[in-house]
Coordinates of C-alpha atoms in Angstrom, one line a residue:
Chain A
M23 CA -14.7 23.1 -27.7
N24 CA -17.5 21.4 -29.2
I25 CA -19.2 20.1 -26.3
E26 CA -22.8 20.9 -25.7
L27 CA -24.5 20.8 -22.2
Q28 CA -28.0 20.0 -21.7
R29 CA -30.2 22.6 -20.1
V30 CA -31.8 21.3 -17.1
A31 CA -32.8 23.2 -14.1
P32 CA -31.1 22.4 -10.8
S33 CA -34.6 21.0 -9.4
D34 CA -35.2 18.8 -12.5
I35 CA -31.7 17.1 -12.6
E36 CA -32.8 14.3 -10.2
A37 CA -36.1 13.4 -12.0
R38 CA -34.5 13.6 -15.5
S39 CA -32.0 11.1 -14.1
M40 CA -34.4 8.8 -13.0
E41 CA -36.1 9.1 -16.2
I42 CA -33.1 7.8 -18.3
I43 CA -32.7 5.3 -15.6
T44 CA -36.4 3.8 -16.1
A45 CA -35.8 4.1 -19.8
E46 CA -32.5 2.1 -19.8
M47 CA -33.6 -0.6 -17.1
G48 CA -36.4 -1.7 -19.4
A49 CA -38.5 -4.6 -18.3
H50 CA -38.2 -6.2 -14.7
N51 CA -39.9 -8.0 -12.1
F52 CA -39.0 -5.6 -9.1
S53 CA -42.1 -4.7 -6.9
D54 CA -43.3 -1.3 -6.2
L55 CA -41.2 -1.2 -2.9
E56 CA -37.9 -2.6 -4.6
L57 CA -38.1 -0.3 -7.5
P58 CA -37.1 2.8 -5.9
I59 CA -34.2 1.3 -4.0
V60 CA -32.8 -0.2 -7.3
K61 CA -33.4 2.9 -9.3
R62 CA -31.5 4.9 -6.3
V63 CA -28.7 2.5 -6.3
I64 CA -28.3 3.0 -10.0
H65 CA -28.4 6.7 -9.6
T66 CA -25.5 6.8 -7.2
S67 CA -23.3 4.5 -9.0
A68 CA -24.4 4.7 -12.8
D69 CA -24.0 0.8 -12.7
F70 CA -26.9 -1.1 -14.0
G71 CA -25.5 -4.5 -13.1
Y72 CA -27.3 -3.7 -9.5
Q73 CA -30.4 -4.7 -11.2
E74 CA -28.9 -8.3 -11.3
S75 CA -27.2 -8.2 -7.9
L76 CA -29.6 -6.7 -5.5
V77 CA -31.2 -9.2 -3.3
F78 CA -34.3 -8.5 -0.9
S79 CA -35.4 -11.0 1.9
K80 CA -39.2 -11.2 2.3
E81 CA -40.3 -8.1 3.8
A82 CA -37.1 -6.5 4.4
I83 CA -38.3 -3.1 2.8
E84 CA -41.4 -3.3 5.0
A85 CA -39.2 -3.8 8.1
G86 CA -36.7 -1.1 7.3
I87 CA -39.6 1.4 6.6
A88 CA -41.4 0.6 9.8
A89 CA -38.1 0.9 11.7
I90 CA -37.7 4.3 10.3
K91 CA -41.1 5.3 11.2
A92 CA -40.7 4.3 14.8
G93 CA -37.4 6.4 15.0
C94 CA -34.6 4.1 14.5
T95 CA -30.8 4.3 14.7
I96 CA -29.1 3.8 11.5
V97 CA -25.7 2.2 12.1
T98 CA -22.9 2.7 9.4
D99 CA -19.4 1.2 9.1
T100 CA -17.7 4.3 7.6
Q101 CA -18.2 8.0 8.0
M102 CA -18.7 8.4 4.4
A103 CA -22.0 6.1 4.7
W104 CA -22.9 8.3 7.7
S105 CA -22.3 11.5 5.6
G106 CA -24.5 10.3 2.8
V107 CA -27.5 9.2 4.9
N108 CA -30.2 12.1 4.8
K109 CA -30.2 13.0 8.5
R110 CA -32.8 15.8 8.0
V111 CA -35.4 13.0 6.8
L112 CA -34.4 10.7 9.4
E113 CA -34.4 13.1 12.6
K114 CA -38.0 14.0 11.3
F115 CA -39.0 10.4 12.4
G116 CA -36.8 10.9 15.8
G117 CA -34.2 8.6 14.4
K118 CA -30.4 9.2 14.2
A119 CA -27.5 7.7 12.4
V120 CA -24.3 6.7 14.2
C121 CA -20.8 5.4 13.2
F122 CA -18.4 4.3 15.8
M123 CA -15.5 3.6 13.5
S124 CA -13.5 6.8 14.3
D125 CA -13.8 6.4 18.3
P126 CA -10.5 6.2 19.8
D127 CA -11.5 3.5 22.1
V128 CA -12.8 1.3 19.3
A129 CA -9.3 1.5 17.6
A130 CA -7.7 0.7 20.7
E131 CA -9.7 -2.3 21.5
A132 CA -9.6 -3.6 17.9
K133 CA -5.8 -3.3 17.9
S134 CA -5.3 -5.2 21.4
R135 CA -7.9 -7.9 20.4
G136 CA -6.4 -8.2 16.8
E137 CA -9.8 -7.6 15.2
T138 CA -10.8 -4.9 12.7
R139 CA -12.4 -1.7 14.0
A140 CA -15.6 -2.7 12.1
T141 CA -16.0 -5.9 14.3
V142 CA -15.6 -4.0 17.5
S143 CA -18.0 -1.1 16.2
M144 CA -20.6 -3.9 15.7
E145 CA -20.3 -5.1 19.1
R146 CA -20.9 -1.4 20.3
A147 CA -24.0 -1.2 18.0
A148 CA -25.4 -4.3 19.2
Q149 CA -25.8 -2.7 22.5
L150 CA -28.1 0.0 21.2
E151 CA -31.8 0.2 22.4
G152 CA -34.8 0.3 20.1
N153 CA -34.7 -0.5 16.3
V154 CA -31.4 -0.4 14.5
I155 CA -30.8 -0.8 10.9
F156 CA -27.2 -1.8 10.1
A157 CA -26.3 -0.1 6.9
L158 CA -22.9 -1.6 6.0
G159 CA -20.9 -0.5 2.7
N160 CA -17.5 -1.1 3.6
A161 CA -16.3 -3.9 5.8
P162 CA -17.2 -7.5 5.5
T163 CA -15.9 -8.2 8.9
A164 CA -18.5 -5.9 10.2
L165 CA -21.3 -7.9 8.2
V166 CA -20.0 -11.2 9.6
R167 CA -19.9 -10.0 13.3
V168 CA -23.4 -8.9 12.9
C169 CA -24.5 -12.3 11.7
Q170 CA -22.5 -14.0 14.5
L171 CA -24.0 -11.5 17.1
A172 CA -27.6 -12.2 15.9
E173 CA -27.0 -16.0 15.7
Q174 CA -26.0 -15.6 19.4
G175 CA -29.2 -13.6 20.3
K176 CA -26.9 -10.7 21.1
C177 CA -28.2 -8.3 18.3
N178 CA -31.7 -8.3 16.7
P179 CA -31.5 -5.9 13.7
A180 CA -34.6 -4.4 12.2
L181 CA -32.8 -4.6 8.8
V182 CA -29.3 -5.3 7.5
I183 CA -28.2 -3.5 4.4
G184 CA -25.2 -5.6 3.5
V185 CA -23.4 -4.0 0.5
P186 CA -19.5 -4.1 1.3
V187 CA -17.4 -3.6 -1.5
G188 CA -14.1 -5.3 -2.4
F189 CA -12.0 -8.6 -2.6
V190 CA -11.3 -10.4 0.6
N191 CA -14.4 -12.0 2.2
V192 CA -16.7 -9.6 0.7
V193 CA -18.6 -12.2 -1.4
E194 CA -18.7 -14.7 1.4
S195 CA -19.8 -12.3 3.9
K196 CA -22.9 -11.4 1.9
E197 CA -23.9 -15.0 1.2
L198 CA -23.8 -15.4 5.1
V199 CA -26.5 -12.7 5.5
I200 CA -28.5 -13.9 2.6
A201 CA -28.5 -17.6 3.9
S202 CA -29.5 -16.0 7.6
D203 CA -32.9 -15.3 8.9
L204 CA -32.2 -11.7 9.2
P205 CA -34.2 -9.2 7.2
H206 CA -31.8 -8.2 4.5
I207 CA -30.9 -6.1 1.5
V208 CA -27.8 -7.4 0.0
A209 CA -25.6 -6.4 -3.3
R210 CA -24.5 -9.9 -4.4
G211 CA -20.8 -10.1 -5.4
R212 CA -17.9 -7.8 -4.9
K213 CA -19.7 -4.3 -5.6
G214 CA -21.1 -2.1 -3.5
G215 CA -19.9 0.8 -1.2
S216 CA -20.6 3.3 1.3
N217 CA -22.6 5.5 -1.5
V218 CA -24.6 2.3 -2.0
A219 CA -25.4 2.0 1.6
A220 CA -26.4 5.4 1.9
A221 CA -28.4 5.5 -1.4
I222 CA -30.4 2.2 0.1
C223 CA -31.2 4.1 3.5
N224 CA -32.2 7.3 1.5
A225 CA -34.6 5.3 -0.6
L226 CA -36.1 3.8 2.6
L227 CA -36.3 7.2 4.0
Y228 CA -37.9 8.8 1.1
M229 CA -40.7 5.9 1.0
A230 CA -41.2 6.4 4.7
S231 CA -41.7 9.9 4.1
N232 CA -44.0 9.7 1.2
N233 CA -46.0 7.2 3.0
E234 CA -46.4 9.9 5.9
R235 CA -47.6 12.5 3.7
E236 CA -50.4 10.3 2.3
Chain B
M19 CA -24.2 -22.8 6.4
N20 CA -21.4 -23.8 4.0
I21 CA -19.7 -20.6 3.5
E22 CA -16.1 -20.4 4.4
L23 CA -14.3 -17.1 5.4
Q24 CA -10.6 -16.5 4.5
R25 CA -8.4 -16.1 7.3
V26 CA -6.7 -12.8 6.8
A27 CA -5.4 -10.4 9.6
P28 CA -6.9 -7.0 9.7
S29 CA -3.7 -5.3 8.9
D30 CA -3.2 -7.6 6.0
I31 CA -6.6 -7.1 4.2
E32 CA -5.7 -4.1 2.2
A33 CA -2.4 -5.6 0.9
R34 CA -4.2 -8.8 0.1
S35 CA -6.9 -6.8 -1.8
M36 CA -4.3 -5.0 -3.7
E37 CA -2.5 -8.4 -4.7
I38 CA -5.8 -9.6 -6.2
I39 CA -6.3 -6.3 -8.0
T40 CA -2.8 -6.7 -9.5
A41 CA -3.4 -9.9 -10.6
E42 CA -6.8 -9.5 -12.2
M43 CA -5.7 -6.3 -13.9
G44 CA -3.2 -8.2 -16.0
A45 CA -1.2 -6.2 -18.5
H46 CA -1.3 -2.5 -18.8
N47 CA 0.4 0.6 -19.8
F48 CA 0.2 2.9 -16.6
S49 CA 3.1 4.6 -15.3
D50 CA 4.5 4.2 -12.0
L51 CA 2.6 7.2 -10.6
E52 CA -0.6 6.4 -12.5
L53 CA -0.9 2.7 -11.3
P54 CA -1.4 3.4 -7.4
I55 CA -4.4 5.8 -8.4
V56 CA -6.0 3.1 -10.6
K57 CA -5.6 0.3 -8.4
R58 CA -7.0 2.4 -5.4
V59 CA -10.1 3.4 -7.5
I60 CA -10.6 -0.3 -8.4
H61 CA -10.1 -1.0 -4.5
T62 CA -12.9 1.4 -3.8
S63 CA -15.2 0.2 -6.4
A64 CA -14.5 -3.3 -7.4
D65 CA -14.8 -2.3 -11.0
F66 CA -12.2 -3.0 -13.3
G67 CA -13.7 -0.7 -15.8
Y68 CA -11.7 2.1 -14.5
Q69 CA -8.6 0.6 -16.1
E70 CA -10.4 1.9 -19.3
S71 CA -12.0 5.2 -18.3
L72 CA -9.3 6.9 -16.3
V73 CA -7.6 9.8 -17.9
F74 CA -4.6 11.7 -16.8
S75 CA -3.2 14.8 -18.2
K76 CA 0.4 15.2 -18.5
E77 CA 2.0 15.8 -15.1
A78 CA -1.4 16.0 -13.5
I79 CA -0.2 13.5 -10.7
E80 CA 3.1 15.3 -10.0
A81 CA 1.2 18.7 -9.8
G82 CA -1.3 17.0 -7.4
I83 CA 1.5 15.7 -5.2
A84 CA 3.4 18.8 -5.5
A85 CA 0.4 20.7 -4.1
I86 CA -0.1 18.2 -1.2
K87 CA 3.4 18.7 0.0
A88 CA 3.1 22.6 -0.1
G89 CA 0.0 22.1 2.3
C90 CA -3.0 22.6 -0.3
T91 CA -6.8 22.9 0.1
I92 CA -8.6 19.8 -1.2
V93 CA -12.2 21.0 -2.1
T94 CA -14.9 18.4 -2.5
D95 CA -18.4 18.7 -3.8
T96 CA -20.0 16.5 -1.3
Q97 CA -19.7 15.7 2.5
M98 CA -19.3 12.0 1.6
A99 CA -16.2 12.8 -0.4
W100 CA -15.0 15.2 2.4
S101 CA -15.6 12.4 4.7
G102 CA -13.6 9.9 2.6
V103 CA -10.3 12.1 2.3
N104 CA -7.5 11.0 4.6
K105 CA -7.4 14.3 6.7
R106 CA -4.7 12.8 9.2
V107 CA -2.3 12.7 6.1
L108 CA -3.3 15.9 4.6
E109 CA -2.8 17.7 7.8
K110 CA 0.6 16.3 8.3
F111 CA 1.6 18.3 5.2
G112 CA -0.5 21.3 6.5
G113 CA -3.2 21.1 4.4
K114 CA -6.9 20.9 4.9
A115 CA -10.2 19.6 3.0
V116 CA -13.2 21.8 2.9
C117 CA -16.8 21.3 1.5
F118 CA -19.2 24.2 1.1
M119 CA -22.1 22.3 0.0
S120 CA -23.9 22.3 3.4
D121 CA -23.4 26.0 4.1
P122 CA -26.8 27.7 4.5
D123 CA -25.7 30.9 2.7
V124 CA -24.6 28.7 -0.2
A125 CA -28.2 27.2 -0.5
A126 CA -29.9 30.4 -0.2
E127 CA -27.7 31.9 -2.8
A128 CA -28.2 29.1 -5.3
K129 CA -31.9 29.1 -4.7
S130 CA -32.2 32.8 -5.5
R131 CA -29.9 32.5 -8.7
G132 CA -31.5 29.2 -10.0
E133 CA -28.2 27.5 -9.8
T134 CA -26.9 24.4 -8.1
R135 CA -25.4 24.6 -4.7
A136 CA -22.4 23.0 -6.3
T137 CA -21.9 25.8 -8.7
V138 CA -22.2 28.3 -5.9
S139 CA -19.6 26.1 -3.8
M140 CA -17.2 26.5 -6.7
E141 CA -17.6 30.1 -6.8
R142 CA -16.7 30.2 -3.1
A143 CA -13.6 27.7 -3.7
A144 CA -12.3 29.9 -6.4
Q145 CA -11.6 32.7 -3.7
L146 CA -9.4 30.4 -1.7
E147 CA -5.8 31.3 -1.3
G148 CA -3.0 29.0 -2.0
N149 CA -2.8 25.5 -3.8
V150 CA -6.4 24.1 -4.5
I151 CA -7.4 20.5 -5.6
F152 CA -10.9 20.3 -6.7
A153 CA -12.1 16.6 -5.9
L154 CA -15.4 16.3 -7.6
G155 CA -17.4 12.9 -7.5
N156 CA -20.8 14.2 -7.7
A157 CA -21.9 17.3 -9.4
P158 CA -21.2 18.0 -13.1
T159 CA -22.5 21.4 -12.6
A160 CA -19.4 21.9 -10.2
L161 CA -17.0 20.8 -12.8
V162 CA -18.4 23.0 -15.6
R163 CA -18.1 26.0 -13.2
V164 CA -14.5 25.2 -12.4
C165 CA -13.7 25.0 -16.1
Q166 CA -15.6 28.4 -17.0
L167 CA -14.0 30.3 -13.8
A168 CA -10.5 28.9 -14.9
E169 CA -11.3 30.1 -18.5
Q170 CA -12.2 33.4 -17.1
G171 CA -8.9 33.5 -15.0
K172 CA -10.7 33.6 -12.0
C173 CA -9.5 30.2 -10.6
N174 CA -6.3 28.4 -10.9
P175 CA -6.7 24.7 -9.7
A176 CA -3.5 22.9 -9.0
L177 CA -5.2 19.7 -9.9
V178 CA -8.9 18.9 -11.1
I179 CA -10.2 15.4 -10.0
G180 CA -13.2 15.1 -12.3
V181 CA -15.0 12.0 -11.4
P182 CA -18.9 13.0 -11.1
V183 CA -21.3 9.9 -11.6
G184 CA -24.6 10.1 -13.4
F185 CA -26.8 10.9 -16.2
V186 CA -27.2 14.5 -16.8
N187 CA -24.3 16.3 -18.1
V188 CA -21.9 14.0 -16.5
V189 CA -20.2 12.9 -19.6
E190 CA -20.0 16.2 -21.1
S191 CA -18.6 17.8 -18.0
K192 CA -15.9 15.5 -18.1
E193 CA -15.2 15.9 -21.7
L194 CA -14.9 19.8 -21.1
V195 CA -12.2 19.3 -18.5
I196 CA -10.3 16.8 -20.8
A197 CA -10.5 19.4 -23.7
S198 CA -9.2 22.1 -21.2
D199 CA -5.5 22.9 -20.1
L200 CA -6.3 22.3 -16.6
P201 CA -4.2 19.4 -15.1
H202 CA -6.7 16.6 -14.5
I203 CA -7.5 13.2 -13.5
V204 CA -10.8 12.2 -14.9
A205 CA -13.1 9.1 -15.0
R206 CA -14.6 9.3 -18.6
G207 CA -18.2 8.2 -18.9
R208 CA -20.9 8.1 -16.5
K209 CA -19.2 6.3 -13.5
G210 CA -17.3 7.9 -10.8
G211 CA -18.7 9.1 -7.3
S212 CA -17.7 10.5 -4.0
N213 CA -15.6 7.4 -2.8
V214 CA -13.8 7.5 -6.1
A215 CA -13.0 11.0 -5.9
A216 CA -11.7 10.6 -2.2
A217 CA -9.7 7.4 -3.4
I218 CA -7.9 9.4 -5.9
C219 CA -7.2 12.0 -3.3
N220 CA -6.0 9.2 -0.9
A221 CA -3.6 7.6 -3.3
L222 CA -2.1 11.1 -4.1
L223 CA -1.7 11.7 -0.2
Y224 CA -0.1 8.1 0.2
M225 CA 2.4 8.9 -2.6
A226 CA 3.1 12.2 -1.3
S227 CA 3.7 10.5 2.1
N228 CA 6.1 7.7 0.8
N229 CA 8.0 10.3 -1.1
E230 CA 8.6 12.3 2.1
R231 CA 9.7 9.2 4.0
E232 CA 12.3 8.3 1.3

C-alpha cells in the first residue's frame, strides 16, 4: 500500500483542520462572531457550501452567547444533536441540553393527534422556563411549530438554530424562520443536520467560554 | 409571509422524501442491496455527491446483514453515531451498539500514550467477542487503527463502515480501507460523518429486518 498518513499529534488535529478550512475559504465577509460558526460547520461537514447558505439575523449570535452565559436550556429535535452538544461547557454556565423526542408520552400524543413527535416536542419545550435555544437539525415540523408558537406569544426563544436537512418542507420551514422576527441562525436550502445543529451550539459555547476567560 | 408548506402526513414524510431522492438520482448502476444504502445516506445529508463517493467491497452488504442477523455488536467512534443507530431494530436481532469514546479510562490511556481516544477505543473494540461492525463517521485515527489491528490478526471485523469527515488523514484513512481485504462500505473523499455512519447502519438494519419478515 502506498498511502502516506500525515504525522499530526492528536491535540493538533483540530487546529490543523481549521487552518486548512481558513486557507480554502479564501476571501469572505463574515464578522468576527460569524466566522467561528461558519468554520465549525465546515469542520463537521467538510462542505464549503455552508459559506453560501448560512444566514445570521442581526445580533443572533450575541443573543445566543448571552443566553449561554445566563445558563440556558438547549432544546434539540434528535438524540444525535443532543449527543453532539458539548454538555461539559454548557453545564459550566449552569445550562443543560434536553430532547423530548424519545419520551413515550410525546410519541403517544403525536400519534393520537396525527402530528409528528417533533411538533409535540416543541410544544413541551415552549413550556420551559428561562432562556431557551432551539437547535433543530432534523425536523422541519419542529421549526414550523416553534415559529407558530412564537407568533402566538406562547414561546420566546433566545435563539433559533434552524438547520433541518431533507426534502419535504425543509426549505420552506427555514424561509419561515428567516422571514420571522426570531433571532436565528439558518442554513438555507436542503442541507443541514443534527451534526450541523450541534456544531453551531458548540461554536457558540466556545465563544462564550473564551469570553469568560478574558 | 408567502411561504406555502406542503401537506404531508407525518407517516408519509420519509416515503415522500425517498420518492424525491429516487427521481433526482436518475439513472445509476447500484445493485438492489446498494441502492437502499445510497438513498438513506442522501436522505440524511441531502447530498447527492454520495452517489459518486460511496464504495462497496464485494459482498460487504451481505456480510453486514448476516452479522446483524447473527446478533452483532456495532462499534461507533462518536456518541452521536451511537445515538443515530436504530437500537430497537438492532436489539430485535440480539445485537447491541457500543461506543467507548467517553470512557474515562480510554481518555486517560490515550493521554498517557499520546494517541487519540478513537485509537484506544478501537483497541478495546478489537477485544469484543462475536460479530463486530465498525461504524466510523468521525475519526480517521480509528479507521487506521482498525486496519492495522486487522493486518496484525488482532481484529476480524464483519464489516467496516468507513465514513469519517474532515481534513487531516481522512481521505488517506479511507483509501487504506479500500486497499485492504476488509469488507467495507466507504465514502471516498473528505465527506461523511456520524449521521452518515448511522444512516448506513440503519439501511442495513432495515434490509435485515425486511428479509426476516419475508
